[in-house]
Coordinates of C-alpha atoms in Angstrom, one line a residue:
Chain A
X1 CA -19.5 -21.6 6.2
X2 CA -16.6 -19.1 6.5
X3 CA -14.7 -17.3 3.7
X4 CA -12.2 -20.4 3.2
X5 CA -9.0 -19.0 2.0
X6 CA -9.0 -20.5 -1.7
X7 CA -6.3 -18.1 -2.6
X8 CA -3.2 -19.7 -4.1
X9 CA -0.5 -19.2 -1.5
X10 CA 3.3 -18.4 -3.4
X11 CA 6.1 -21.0 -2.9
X12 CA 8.5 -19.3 -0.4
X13 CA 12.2 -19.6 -1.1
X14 CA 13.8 -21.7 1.0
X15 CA 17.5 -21.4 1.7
X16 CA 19.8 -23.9 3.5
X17 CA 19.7 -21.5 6.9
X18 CA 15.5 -21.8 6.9
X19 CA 15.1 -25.2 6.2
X20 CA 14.8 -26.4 9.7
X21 CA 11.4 -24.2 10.1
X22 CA 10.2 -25.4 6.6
X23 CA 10.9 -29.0 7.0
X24 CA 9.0 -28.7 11.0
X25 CA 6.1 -26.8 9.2
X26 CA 5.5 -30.5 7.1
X27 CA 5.4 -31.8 10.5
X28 CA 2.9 -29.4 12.1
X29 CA 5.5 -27.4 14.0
X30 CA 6.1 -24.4 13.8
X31 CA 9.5 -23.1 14.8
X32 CA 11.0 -19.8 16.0
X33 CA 14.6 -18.7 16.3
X34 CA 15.8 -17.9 20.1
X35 CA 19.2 -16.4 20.6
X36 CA 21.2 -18.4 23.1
X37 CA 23.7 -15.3 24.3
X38 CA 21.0 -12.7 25.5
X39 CA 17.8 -15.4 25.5
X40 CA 15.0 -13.3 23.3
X41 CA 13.2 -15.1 20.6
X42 CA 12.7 -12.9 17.4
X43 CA 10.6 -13.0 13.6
X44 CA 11.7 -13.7 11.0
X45 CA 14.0 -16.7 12.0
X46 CA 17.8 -15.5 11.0
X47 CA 21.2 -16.7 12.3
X48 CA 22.2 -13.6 13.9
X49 CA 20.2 -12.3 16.7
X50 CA 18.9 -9.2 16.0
X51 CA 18.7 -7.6 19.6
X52 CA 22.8 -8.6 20.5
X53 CA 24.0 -9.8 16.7
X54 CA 25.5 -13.4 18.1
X55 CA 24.9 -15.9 15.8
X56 CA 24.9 -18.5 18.6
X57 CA 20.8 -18.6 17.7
X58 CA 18.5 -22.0 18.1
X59 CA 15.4 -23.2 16.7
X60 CA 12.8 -23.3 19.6
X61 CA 9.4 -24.8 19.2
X62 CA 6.2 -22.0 19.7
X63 CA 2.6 -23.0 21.0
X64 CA 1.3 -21.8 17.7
X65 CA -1.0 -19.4 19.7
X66 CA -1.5 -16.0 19.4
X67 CA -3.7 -12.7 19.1
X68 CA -4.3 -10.7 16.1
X69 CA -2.1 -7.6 16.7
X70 CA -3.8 -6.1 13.2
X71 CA -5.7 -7.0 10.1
X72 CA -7.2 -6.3 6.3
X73 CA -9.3 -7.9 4.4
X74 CA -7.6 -7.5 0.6
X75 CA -11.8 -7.1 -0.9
X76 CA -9.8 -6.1 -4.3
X77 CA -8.0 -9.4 -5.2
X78 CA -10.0 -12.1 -6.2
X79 CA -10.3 -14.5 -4.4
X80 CA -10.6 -12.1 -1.1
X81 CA -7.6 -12.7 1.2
X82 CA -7.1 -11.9 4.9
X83 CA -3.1 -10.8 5.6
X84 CA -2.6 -10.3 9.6
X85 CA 0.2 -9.6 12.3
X86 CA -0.3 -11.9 14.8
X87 CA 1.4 -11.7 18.2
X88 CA 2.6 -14.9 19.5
X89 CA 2.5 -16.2 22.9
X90 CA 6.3 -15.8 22.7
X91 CA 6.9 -12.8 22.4
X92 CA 7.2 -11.4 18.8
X93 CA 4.5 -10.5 16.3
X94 CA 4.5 -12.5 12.8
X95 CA 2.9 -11.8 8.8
X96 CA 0.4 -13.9 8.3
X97 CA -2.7 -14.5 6.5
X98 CA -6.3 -15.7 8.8
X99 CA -8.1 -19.0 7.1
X100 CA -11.3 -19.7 8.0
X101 CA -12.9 -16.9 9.3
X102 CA -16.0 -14.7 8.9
X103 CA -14.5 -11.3 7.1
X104 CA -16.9 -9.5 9.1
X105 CA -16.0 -10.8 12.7
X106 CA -12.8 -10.6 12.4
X107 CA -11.5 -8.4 15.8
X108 CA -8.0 -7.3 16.6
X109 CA -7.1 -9.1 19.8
X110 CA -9.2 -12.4 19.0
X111 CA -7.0 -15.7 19.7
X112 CA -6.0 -17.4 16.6
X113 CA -4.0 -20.8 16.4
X114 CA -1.5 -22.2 13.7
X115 CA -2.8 -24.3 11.0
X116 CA -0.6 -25.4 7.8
X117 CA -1.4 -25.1 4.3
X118 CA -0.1 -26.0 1.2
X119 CA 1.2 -23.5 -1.4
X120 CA 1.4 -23.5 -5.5
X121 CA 4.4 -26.2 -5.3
X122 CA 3.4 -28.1 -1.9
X123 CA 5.7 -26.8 0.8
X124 CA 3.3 -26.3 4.0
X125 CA 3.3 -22.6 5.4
X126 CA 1.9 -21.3 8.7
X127 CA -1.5 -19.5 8.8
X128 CA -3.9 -18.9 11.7
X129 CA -6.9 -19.2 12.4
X130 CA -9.8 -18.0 15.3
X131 CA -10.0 -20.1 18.5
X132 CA -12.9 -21.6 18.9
X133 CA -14.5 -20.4 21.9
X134 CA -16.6 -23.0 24.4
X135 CA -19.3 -19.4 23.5
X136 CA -19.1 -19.6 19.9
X137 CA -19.4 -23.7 19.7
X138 CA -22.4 -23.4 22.1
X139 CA -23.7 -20.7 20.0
X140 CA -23.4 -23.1 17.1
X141 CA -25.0 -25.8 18.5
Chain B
X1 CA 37.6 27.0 -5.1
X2 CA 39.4 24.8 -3.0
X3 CA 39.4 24.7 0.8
X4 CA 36.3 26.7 0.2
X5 CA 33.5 26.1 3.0
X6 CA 29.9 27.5 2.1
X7 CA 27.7 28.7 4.4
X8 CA 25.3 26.5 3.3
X9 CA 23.4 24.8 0.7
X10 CA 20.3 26.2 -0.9
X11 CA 17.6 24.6 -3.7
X12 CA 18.4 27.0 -7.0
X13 CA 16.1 25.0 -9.1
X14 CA 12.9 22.9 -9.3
X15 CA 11.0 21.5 -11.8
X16 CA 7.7 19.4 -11.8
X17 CA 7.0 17.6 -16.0
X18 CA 3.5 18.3 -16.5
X19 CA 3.0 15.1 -18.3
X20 CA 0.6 12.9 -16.1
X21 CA 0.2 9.8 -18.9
X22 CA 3.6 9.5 -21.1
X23 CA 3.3 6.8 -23.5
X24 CA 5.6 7.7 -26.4
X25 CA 8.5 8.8 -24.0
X26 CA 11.1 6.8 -22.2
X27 CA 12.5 6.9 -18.8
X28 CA 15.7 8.7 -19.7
X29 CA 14.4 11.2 -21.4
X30 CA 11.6 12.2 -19.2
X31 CA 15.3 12.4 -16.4
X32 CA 16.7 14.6 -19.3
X33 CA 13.2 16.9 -19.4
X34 CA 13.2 17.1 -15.9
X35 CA 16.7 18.0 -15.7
X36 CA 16.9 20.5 -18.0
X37 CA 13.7 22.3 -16.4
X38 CA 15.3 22.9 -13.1
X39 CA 18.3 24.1 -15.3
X40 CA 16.2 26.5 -16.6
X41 CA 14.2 26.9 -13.5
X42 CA 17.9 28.4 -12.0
X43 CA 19.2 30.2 -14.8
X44 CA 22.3 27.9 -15.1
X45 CA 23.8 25.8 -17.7
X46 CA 23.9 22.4 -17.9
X47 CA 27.9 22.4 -17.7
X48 CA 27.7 23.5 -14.4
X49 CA 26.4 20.5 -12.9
X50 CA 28.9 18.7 -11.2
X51 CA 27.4 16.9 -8.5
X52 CA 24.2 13.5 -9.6
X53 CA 21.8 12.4 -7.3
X54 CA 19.4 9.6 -8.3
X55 CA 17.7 6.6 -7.4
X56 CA 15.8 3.1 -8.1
X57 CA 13.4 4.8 -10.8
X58 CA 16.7 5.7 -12.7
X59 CA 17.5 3.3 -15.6
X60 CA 20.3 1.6 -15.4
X61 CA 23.2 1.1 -12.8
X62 CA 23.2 3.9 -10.3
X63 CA 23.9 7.3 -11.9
X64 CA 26.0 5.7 -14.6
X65 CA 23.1 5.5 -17.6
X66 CA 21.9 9.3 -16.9
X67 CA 24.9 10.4 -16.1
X68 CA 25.9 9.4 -19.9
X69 CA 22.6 10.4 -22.0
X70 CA 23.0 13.8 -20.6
X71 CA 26.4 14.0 -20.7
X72 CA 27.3 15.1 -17.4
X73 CA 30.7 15.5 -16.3
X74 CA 31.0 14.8 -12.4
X75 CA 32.7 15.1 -9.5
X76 CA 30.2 13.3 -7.1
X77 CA 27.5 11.2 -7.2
X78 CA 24.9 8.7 -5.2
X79 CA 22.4 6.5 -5.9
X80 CA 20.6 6.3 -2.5
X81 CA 17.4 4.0 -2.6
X82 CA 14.8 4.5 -0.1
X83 CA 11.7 4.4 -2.3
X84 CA 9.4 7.2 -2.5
X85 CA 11.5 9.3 0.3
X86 CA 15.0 9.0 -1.8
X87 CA 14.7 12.4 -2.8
X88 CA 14.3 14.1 0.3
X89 CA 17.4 12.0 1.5
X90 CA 19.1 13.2 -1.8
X91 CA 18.5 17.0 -1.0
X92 CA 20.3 16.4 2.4
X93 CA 23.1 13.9 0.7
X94 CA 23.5 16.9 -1.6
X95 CA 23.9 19.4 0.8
X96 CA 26.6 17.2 3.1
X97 CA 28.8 16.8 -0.2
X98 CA 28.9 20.5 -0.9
X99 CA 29.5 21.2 2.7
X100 CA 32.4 18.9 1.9
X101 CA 33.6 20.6 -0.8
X102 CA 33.0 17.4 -3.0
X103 CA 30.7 19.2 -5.6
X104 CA 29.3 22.9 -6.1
X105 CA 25.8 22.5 -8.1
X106 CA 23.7 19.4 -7.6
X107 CA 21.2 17.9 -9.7
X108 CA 18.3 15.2 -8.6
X109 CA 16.1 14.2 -10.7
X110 CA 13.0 11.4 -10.4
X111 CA 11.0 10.0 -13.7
X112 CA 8.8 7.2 -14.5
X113 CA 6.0 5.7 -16.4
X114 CA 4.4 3.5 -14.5
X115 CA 0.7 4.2 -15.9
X116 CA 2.1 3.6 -19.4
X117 CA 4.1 0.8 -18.2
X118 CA 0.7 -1.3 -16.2
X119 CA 2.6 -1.3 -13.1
X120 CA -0.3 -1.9 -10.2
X121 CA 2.5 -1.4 -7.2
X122 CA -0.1 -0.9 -5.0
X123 CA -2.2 -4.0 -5.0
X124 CA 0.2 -6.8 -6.4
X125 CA 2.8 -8.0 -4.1
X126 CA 5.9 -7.8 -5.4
X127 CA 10.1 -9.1 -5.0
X128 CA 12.3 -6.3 -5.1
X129 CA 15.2 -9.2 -4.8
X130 CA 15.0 -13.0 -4.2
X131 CA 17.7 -12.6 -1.3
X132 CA 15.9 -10.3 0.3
X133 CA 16.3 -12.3 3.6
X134 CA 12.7 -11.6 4.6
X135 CA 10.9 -12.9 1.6
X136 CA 10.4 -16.3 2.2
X137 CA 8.6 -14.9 5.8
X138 CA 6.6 -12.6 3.6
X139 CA 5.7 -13.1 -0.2
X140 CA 3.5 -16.3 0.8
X141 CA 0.7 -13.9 2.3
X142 CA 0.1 -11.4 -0.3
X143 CA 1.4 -8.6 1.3
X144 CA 1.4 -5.6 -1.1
X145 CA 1.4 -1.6 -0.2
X146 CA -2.5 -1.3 0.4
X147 CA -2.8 -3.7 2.3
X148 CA 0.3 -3.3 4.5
X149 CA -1.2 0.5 5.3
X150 CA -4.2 -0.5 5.6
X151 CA -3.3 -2.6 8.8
X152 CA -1.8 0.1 10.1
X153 CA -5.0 2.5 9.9
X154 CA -6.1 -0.9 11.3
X155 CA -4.4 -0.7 14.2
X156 CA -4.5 3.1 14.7
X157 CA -8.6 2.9 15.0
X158 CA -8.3 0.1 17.2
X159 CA -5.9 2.2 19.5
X160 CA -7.0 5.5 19.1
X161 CA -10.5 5.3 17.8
X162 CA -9.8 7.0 14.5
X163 CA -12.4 6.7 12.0
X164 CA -12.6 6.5 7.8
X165 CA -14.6 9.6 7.6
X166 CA -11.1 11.4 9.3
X167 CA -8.6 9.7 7.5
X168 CA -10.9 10.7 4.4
X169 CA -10.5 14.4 5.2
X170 CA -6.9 14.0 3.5
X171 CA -8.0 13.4 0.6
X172 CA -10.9 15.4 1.0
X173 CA -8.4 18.4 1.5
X174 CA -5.7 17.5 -0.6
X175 CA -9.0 17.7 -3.7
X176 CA -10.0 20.8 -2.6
X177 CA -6.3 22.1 -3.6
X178 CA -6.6 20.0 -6.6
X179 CA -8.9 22.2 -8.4
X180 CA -6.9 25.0 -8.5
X181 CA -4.0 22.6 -10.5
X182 CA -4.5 22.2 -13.9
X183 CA -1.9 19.6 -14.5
X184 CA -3.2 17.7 -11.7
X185 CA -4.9 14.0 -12.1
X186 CA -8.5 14.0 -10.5
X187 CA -9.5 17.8 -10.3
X188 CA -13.0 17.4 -8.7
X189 CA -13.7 18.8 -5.4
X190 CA -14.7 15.0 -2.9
X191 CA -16.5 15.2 0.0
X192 CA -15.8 12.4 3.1
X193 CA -19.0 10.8 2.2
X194 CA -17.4 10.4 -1.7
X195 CA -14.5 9.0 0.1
X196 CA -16.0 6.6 2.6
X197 CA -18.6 5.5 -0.3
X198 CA -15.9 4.5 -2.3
X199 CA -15.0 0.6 -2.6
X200 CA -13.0 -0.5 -0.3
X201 CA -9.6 -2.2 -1.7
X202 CA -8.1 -3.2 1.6
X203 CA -10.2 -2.5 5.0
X204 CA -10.5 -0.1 6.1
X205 CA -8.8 1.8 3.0
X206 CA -11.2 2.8 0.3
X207 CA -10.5 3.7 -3.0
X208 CA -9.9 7.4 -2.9
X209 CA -7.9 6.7 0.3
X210 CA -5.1 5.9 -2.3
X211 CA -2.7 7.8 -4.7
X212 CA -3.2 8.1 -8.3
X213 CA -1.0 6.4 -10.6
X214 CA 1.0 8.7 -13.0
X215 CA 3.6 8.9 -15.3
X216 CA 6.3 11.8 -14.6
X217 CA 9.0 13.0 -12.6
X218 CA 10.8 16.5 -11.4
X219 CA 13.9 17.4 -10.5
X220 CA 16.3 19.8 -7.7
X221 CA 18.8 21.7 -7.8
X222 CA 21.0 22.3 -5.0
X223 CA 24.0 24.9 -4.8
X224 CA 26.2 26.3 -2.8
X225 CA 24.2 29.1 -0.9
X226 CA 27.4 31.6 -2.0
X227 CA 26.0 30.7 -5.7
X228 CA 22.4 30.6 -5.1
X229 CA 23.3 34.5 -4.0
X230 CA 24.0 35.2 -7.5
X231 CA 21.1 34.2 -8.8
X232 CA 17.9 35.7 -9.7
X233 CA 15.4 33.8 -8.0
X234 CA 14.4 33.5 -4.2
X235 CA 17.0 31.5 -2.0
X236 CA 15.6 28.3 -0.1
X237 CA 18.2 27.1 2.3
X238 CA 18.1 23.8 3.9
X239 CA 17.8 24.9 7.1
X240 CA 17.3 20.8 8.7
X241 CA 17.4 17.4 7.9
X242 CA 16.6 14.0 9.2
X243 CA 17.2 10.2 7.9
X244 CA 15.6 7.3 10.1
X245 CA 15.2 3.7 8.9
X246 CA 12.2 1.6 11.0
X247 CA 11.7 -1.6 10.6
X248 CA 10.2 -5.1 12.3
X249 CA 12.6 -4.8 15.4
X250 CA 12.6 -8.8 15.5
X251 CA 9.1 -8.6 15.8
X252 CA 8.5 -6.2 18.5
X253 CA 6.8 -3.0 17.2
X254 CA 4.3 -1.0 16.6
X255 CA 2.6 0.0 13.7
X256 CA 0.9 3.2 14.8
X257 CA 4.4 4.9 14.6
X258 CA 6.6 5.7 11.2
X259 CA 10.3 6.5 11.0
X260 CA 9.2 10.2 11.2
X261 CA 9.5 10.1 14.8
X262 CA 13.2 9.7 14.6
X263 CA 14.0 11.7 10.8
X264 CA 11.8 14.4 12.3
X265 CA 13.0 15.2 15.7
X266 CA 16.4 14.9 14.2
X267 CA 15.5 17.4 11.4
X268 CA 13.8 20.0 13.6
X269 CA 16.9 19.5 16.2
X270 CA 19.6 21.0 13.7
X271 CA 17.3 23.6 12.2
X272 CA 16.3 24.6 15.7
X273 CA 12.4 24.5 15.1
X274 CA 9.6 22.7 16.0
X275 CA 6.6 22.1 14.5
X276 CA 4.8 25.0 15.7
X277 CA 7.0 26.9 13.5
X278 CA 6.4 25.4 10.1
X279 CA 4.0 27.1 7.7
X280 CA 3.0 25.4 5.1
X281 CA 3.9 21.2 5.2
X282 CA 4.5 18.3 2.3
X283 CA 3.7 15.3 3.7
X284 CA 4.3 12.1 1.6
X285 CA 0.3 10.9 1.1
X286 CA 0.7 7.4 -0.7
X287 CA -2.2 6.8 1.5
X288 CA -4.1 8.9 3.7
X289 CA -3.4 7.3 6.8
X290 CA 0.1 7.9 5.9
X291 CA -0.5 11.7 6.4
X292 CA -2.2 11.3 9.2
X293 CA 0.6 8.9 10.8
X294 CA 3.6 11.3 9.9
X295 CA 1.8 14.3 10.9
X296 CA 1.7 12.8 14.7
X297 CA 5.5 11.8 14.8
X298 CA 6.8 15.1 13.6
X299 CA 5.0 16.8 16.3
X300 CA 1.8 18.9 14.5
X301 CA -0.3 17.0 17.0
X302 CA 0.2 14.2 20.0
X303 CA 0.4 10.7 18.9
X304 CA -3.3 9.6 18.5
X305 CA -4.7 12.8 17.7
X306 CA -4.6 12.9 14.3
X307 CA -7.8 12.3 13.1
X308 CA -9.1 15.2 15.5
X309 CA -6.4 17.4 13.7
X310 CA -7.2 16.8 10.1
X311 CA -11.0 16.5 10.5
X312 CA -12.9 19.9 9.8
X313 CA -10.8 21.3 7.0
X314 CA -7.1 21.7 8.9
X315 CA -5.0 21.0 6.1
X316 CA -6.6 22.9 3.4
X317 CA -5.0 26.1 2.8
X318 CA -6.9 29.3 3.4
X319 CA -9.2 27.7 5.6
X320 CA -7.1 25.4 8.3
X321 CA -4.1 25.8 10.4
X322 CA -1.9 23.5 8.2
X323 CA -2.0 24.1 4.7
X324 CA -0.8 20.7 3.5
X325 CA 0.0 19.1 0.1
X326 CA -1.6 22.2 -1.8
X327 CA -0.5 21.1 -5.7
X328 CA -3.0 18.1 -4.8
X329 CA -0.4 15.9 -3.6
X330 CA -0.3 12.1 -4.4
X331 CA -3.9 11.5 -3.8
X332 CA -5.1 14.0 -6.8
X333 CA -2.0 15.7 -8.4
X334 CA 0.4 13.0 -9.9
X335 CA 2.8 10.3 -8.2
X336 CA 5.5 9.6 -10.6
X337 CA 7.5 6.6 -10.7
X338 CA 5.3 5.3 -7.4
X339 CA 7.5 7.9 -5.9
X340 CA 5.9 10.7 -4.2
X341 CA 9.3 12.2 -2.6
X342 CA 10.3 14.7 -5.3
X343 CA 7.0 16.2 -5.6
X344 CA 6.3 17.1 -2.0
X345 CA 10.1 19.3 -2.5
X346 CA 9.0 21.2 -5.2
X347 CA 5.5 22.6 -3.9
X348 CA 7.4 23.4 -0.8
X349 CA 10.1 25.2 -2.8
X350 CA 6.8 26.5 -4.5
X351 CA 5.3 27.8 -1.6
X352 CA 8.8 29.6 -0.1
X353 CA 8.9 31.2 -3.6
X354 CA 5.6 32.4 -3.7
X355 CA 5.0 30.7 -6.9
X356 CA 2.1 27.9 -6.1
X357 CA -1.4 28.1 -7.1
X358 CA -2.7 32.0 -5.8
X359 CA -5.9 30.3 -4.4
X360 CA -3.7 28.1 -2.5
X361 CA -0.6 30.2 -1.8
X362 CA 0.0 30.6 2.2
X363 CA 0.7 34.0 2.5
X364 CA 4.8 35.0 3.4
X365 CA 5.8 31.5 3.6
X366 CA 9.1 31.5 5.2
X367 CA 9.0 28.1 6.8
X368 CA 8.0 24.6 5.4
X369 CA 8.4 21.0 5.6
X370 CA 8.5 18.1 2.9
X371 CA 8.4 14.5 4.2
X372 CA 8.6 11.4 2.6
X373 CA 7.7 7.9 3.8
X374 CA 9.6 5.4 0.8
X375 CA 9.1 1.3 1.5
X376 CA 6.1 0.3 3.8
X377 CA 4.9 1.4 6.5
X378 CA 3.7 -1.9 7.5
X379 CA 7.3 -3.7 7.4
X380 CA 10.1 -1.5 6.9
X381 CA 10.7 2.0 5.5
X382 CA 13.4 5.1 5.2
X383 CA 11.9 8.1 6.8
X384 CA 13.3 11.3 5.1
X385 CA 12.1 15.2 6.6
X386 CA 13.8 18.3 5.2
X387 CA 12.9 21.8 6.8
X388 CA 13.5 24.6 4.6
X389 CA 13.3 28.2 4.7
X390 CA 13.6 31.1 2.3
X391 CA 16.1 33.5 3.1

């Protein structure tokens, strides 16, 4: 089996503005901010658009797909962690970690999809992992 | 003095503590030692300081605690914080306010102790401030410095096929200068192999891809150039300098590029150089991709060739065509305070003077850069470039 991230994730700090995303990411969803005045989505979710500085910003839902833009493999904490940028399908590029992958076959550009896990104090926060290819499951079999 | 307007400013005085491990000190004193050694370094007196400059390694708020244990009396001051590159931003802040008229004789000084203090800044991810607005977006995935660079080297071998045994001729050079620095950290001479054998911490960054940990600091002076004329050491003007801040952009970027690009070009614009000109460089080397990232964006080589340009030797002086970080820079000479900024002014002052190591000195330096990189390059960052020249 993979290197399982085992790694205690940190409680992020929620705030009345980000508790849409937080609450959706319970849910499975995760949630990006779009900017109604000039249309572009953007990371990390704010009220004010960082392209045209309206505030007039909404929470859109996102495939949860992606590439991995870039990548390392943190060999000197224990457990081993994997942070990541991953470029969405919509556009902008997010912080990350990768979950259940091989450390070694990692590959910047390889598809990745959302999953939700559980930090120290139970709030559920968005981390990808590699697509399984119809290849790799056959490969498996 | 007044309605006075200098031709320009000029560093006076420069000082480096040649402490590397400072356990019976504290931070304000090791500001006071610093200070006082660039006021010795400039044959001045203390009394005629009247302009501060410091930053986040300062205790207490702003200028306000040094400002009191030394007992300066002031007529301007600023507490700029861009990590590592504060002090390069400092030199230029310094030189706008006596431009202005707003001061005459500026001191800027940088101490810490983090290797007395256990601070492992590199590998633990840390909060700076809990409303930092991107936090919450961030502190869940571990995200520390190592790792943050080490996704950019990630990405720069994936775009431009640069490899760990390039990256590790930075700190194969900068160890090679090293050894002719007593004060310095690590004084043995690596090879790549050494470098690439080395454990890896965050892929692809190995161990001695990294900067040492020291305790420290240093300190500038900066003067009025009509004062630094009646002086009795060699004049270093600030001939051009350059503040960029880069950042996430939303989400649209790319990590292959640093704010150098921008504080650079804007540097080189007002001192009416390029980098074909500069003789001897400082290049902030928290990591050695760092180097090798700021070296493309201020122009030494096109974006992508850097490994190609540091490979063989080229930054070790003597030998290449870029003598670079030649006290032994972050990766082997010291790093005080996490902050690698004031270091890379003084061995450029250094090296204008005449005054580094012989074995290392670049002969008639007239022309150098110092360039600092303070935050991450992986999320957001100031960029800070001085180009300075002895008159």
């Amino acid at each position: 089996m993979s290197d399982t991230l085992v790694r205690k994730i940190p409680t992020p700090q929620i705030d009345a503005q980000s508790r849409p995303f937080w609450d959706a990411a319970k849910e499975g969803v995760l949630l990006l901010k779009s900017c109604v005045s000039c249309g572009k989505t953007h990371w990390y979710p704010r009220k004010h658009c960082p392209f045209c500085a309206s505030s007039n910003t909404q929470w859109t839902q996102a495939s949860g797909r992606g590439t991995v833009y870039t990548y390392s493999i943190m060999r000197r904490a224990k457990p081993a962690y994997v942070v990541a940028y991953v470029r969405l399908e919509e556009g902008p590029t997010v912080l990350t970690n990768l979950v259940d992958v091989d450390f070694e076959r990692i590959k910047v550009g390889q598809a990745v999809h959302v999953l939700f896990l559980e930090s120290e104090d139970g709030v559920h926060v968005p981390v990808f992992k590699p697509v399984i290819t119809q290849e790799a499951a056959n490969h498996a079999e | 003095m007044k309605n006075y307007q200098p031709a320009s400013a000029c560093i006076i005085g420069a000082y480096e503590h040649p402490t590397r491990y400072a356990p019976d000190t504290t931070v304000a004193s090791l500001h006071a030692d610093v200070a006082l050694g660039a006021i010795e370094d400039a044959g001045i007196g203390l009394g005629d300081i009247d302009g501060y400059f410091c930053s986040g390694d300062a205790p207490g708020m702003g200028p306000t605690s040094i400002a009191e244990y030394l007992g300066l009396q002031l007529t301007y001051f600023d507490s700029t914080d861009v990590g590592g590159a504060s002090y390069l931003s400092l030199v230029s802040h310094a030189k706008q306010a006596i431009m202005a008229g707003k001061c005459n004789v500026a001191l800027i000084t940088l101490a810490g102790r983090p290797l007395s203090e256990g601070v492992t800044t590199g590998v633990t991810p840390r909060i700076r401030s809990i409303s930092q607005p991107e936090i919450q977006w961030e502190h869940p995935y571990g995200v520390a410095n190592v790792n943050g660079y080490a996704m950019c080297a990630m990405r720069h071998m994936h775009d431009y096929g640069t490899t760990s045994e390039q990256l590790a001729w930075i700190k194969v050079a900068a160890s090679h200068h090293a050894q002719h620095n007593d004060l310095a950290k690590l004084r043995d001479v690596v090879t790549v192999e050494d470098v690439i054998s080395s454990p890896l911490v965050a892929d692809p960054l190995h161990r001695l891809d990294c900067c040492v940990i020291t305790d420290g600091g240093g300190a500038i002076i900066v003067a009025r150039e009509d004062i630094a004329r009646t002086l009795s050491r060699p004049i270093v003007r600030i001939r051009g300098a350059g503040e960029a801040i880069k950042h996430l952009s939303g989400g649209y970027f790319d990590l292959t590029t640093s704010g150098a690009a921008i504080s650079g070009k804007l540097a080189f614009e007002e001192a009416g150089l390029t980098a074909q000109d500069i003789q001897y460089a400082s290049i902030y080397d928290s990591f050695t991709i760092t180097v090798l990232i700021q070296l493309e964006d201020l122009g030494f080589c096109p974006k992508g060739e850097g490994g190609r340009f540091v490979e063989d030797g080229n930054l070790i002086a003597g030998f290449g065509k870029l003598p670079c970080n030649t006290g032994g820079g972050g990766l082997c000479n010291n790093h005080p305070a996490n902050r690698g900024g004031m270091t890379k002014i003084i061995e450029a002052v250094r090296q204008l003077r005449g005054e580094a190591n012989a074995a290392v000195q670049v002969p008639d330096c007239s022309l150098a850069l110092a360039q600092g990189i303070g935050g991450s390059l992986a999320t957001r960052h100031g960029s800070s470039t001085l180009i300075l020249e002895r008159i």
